[in-house]
Coordinates of C-alpha atoms in Angstrom, one line a residue:
R9 CA -9.5 -3.8 -26.6
Q10 CA -8.1 -6.5 -24.4
M11 CA -4.5 -7.5 -24.0
C12 CA -3.5 -11.1 -24.3
I13 CA -0.5 -13.3 -24.3
R14 CA -0.1 -15.5 -27.3
D15 CA 1.0 -18.9 -26.4
S16 CA 4.7 -19.4 -26.0
I17 CA 6.5 -20.7 -29.1
E18 CA 6.6 -24.1 -27.5
N19 CA 4.7 -25.3 -24.4
P20 CA 6.2 -27.2 -22.6
T21 CA 9.2 -25.0 -23.0
V22 CA 12.7 -24.5 -21.8
T23 CA 14.1 -21.2 -20.8
P24 CA 14.2 -18.6 -22.1
I25 CA 10.5 -18.4 -22.4
R26 CA 9.4 -17.0 -25.7
F27 CA 6.0 -15.3 -26.1
S28 CA 4.2 -12.5 -27.7
V29 CA 1.6 -9.9 -26.5
S30 CA -1.2 -8.4 -28.5
G31 CA -3.8 -5.8 -27.7
T32 CA -1.6 -3.1 -26.1
S33 CA -0.1 0.1 -27.3
A34 CA 2.2 0.4 -24.4
E35 CA 5.9 0.7 -25.0
S36 CA 6.8 -1.8 -22.2
I37 CA 5.1 -4.3 -20.0
E38 CA 5.7 -5.7 -16.6
V39 CA 6.2 -9.5 -16.7
V40 CA 5.7 -11.7 -13.6
V41 CA 6.5 -15.4 -13.5
A42 CA 5.0 -17.1 -10.4
S43 CA 4.7 -20.7 -9.2
M44 CA 1.3 -22.2 -9.0
S45 CA 1.3 -21.5 -5.2
G46 CA 1.8 -17.8 -5.9
A47 CA 5.5 -17.5 -5.1
I48 CA 7.0 -14.9 -7.5
I49 CA 10.0 -16.3 -9.4
T50 CA 10.8 -13.1 -11.3
R51 CA 9.3 -9.7 -12.0
R52 CA 10.7 -7.6 -14.9
H53 CA 9.9 -4.7 -17.2
I54 CA 10.4 -5.6 -20.8
P55 CA 10.2 -3.2 -23.8
L56 CA 7.8 -4.2 -26.5
D57 CA 10.4 -3.7 -29.2
A58 CA 10.0 -7.1 -30.9
E59 CA 7.2 -9.4 -32.0
I60 CA 8.6 -12.3 -30.0
L61 CA 9.7 -11.5 -26.4
S62 CA 12.2 -13.6 -24.5
L63 CA 12.4 -14.0 -20.7
D64 CA 15.3 -16.0 -19.3
I65 CA 14.5 -17.3 -15.8
N66 CA 16.2 -19.7 -13.4
A67 CA 13.4 -22.0 -12.3
P68 CA 13.1 -25.8 -11.8
H69 CA 10.9 -27.9 -14.1
G70 CA 7.2 -27.3 -13.4
V71 CA 4.1 -25.3 -14.1
Y72 CA 4.2 -21.5 -13.8
L73 CA 1.9 -18.5 -14.4
L74 CA 3.2 -15.9 -16.8
S75 CA 1.4 -12.6 -16.2
V76 CA 1.8 -9.4 -18.2
N77 CA 0.6 -5.9 -17.3
D78 CA 0.7 -2.8 -19.4
G79 CA -0.5 -0.5 -16.6
V80 CA -4.2 -0.8 -17.8
H81 CA -4.8 -4.4 -18.7
Q82 CA -3.4 -7.7 -17.3
S83 CA -3.3 -11.1 -18.9
T84 CA -2.1 -14.5 -17.5
S85 CA -1.1 -17.7 -19.2
R86 CA 0.1 -21.0 -17.9
V87 CA 3.7 -22.1 -18.9
I88 CA 5.2 -25.5 -18.4
I89 CA 9.0 -25.5 -18.0
R90 CA 10.8 -28.7 -18.7

């Protein structure tokens, strides 16, 4: 079984970024938001206690990579913040 990020509720989006994760039985995930050049904007652990997850970040408009990791699998999706 492979973990994946379902697209954000709206892309392009504004913060907070809203997304969902499927394919994991973990209780929490590590979420990393990075710029396209690889600079880490934020790294947080989020409990998987809701269908739609929310991540509030302070980042300028642009394209970012949203990566989630449950300790076994990793998935990355592109997010456009406007």
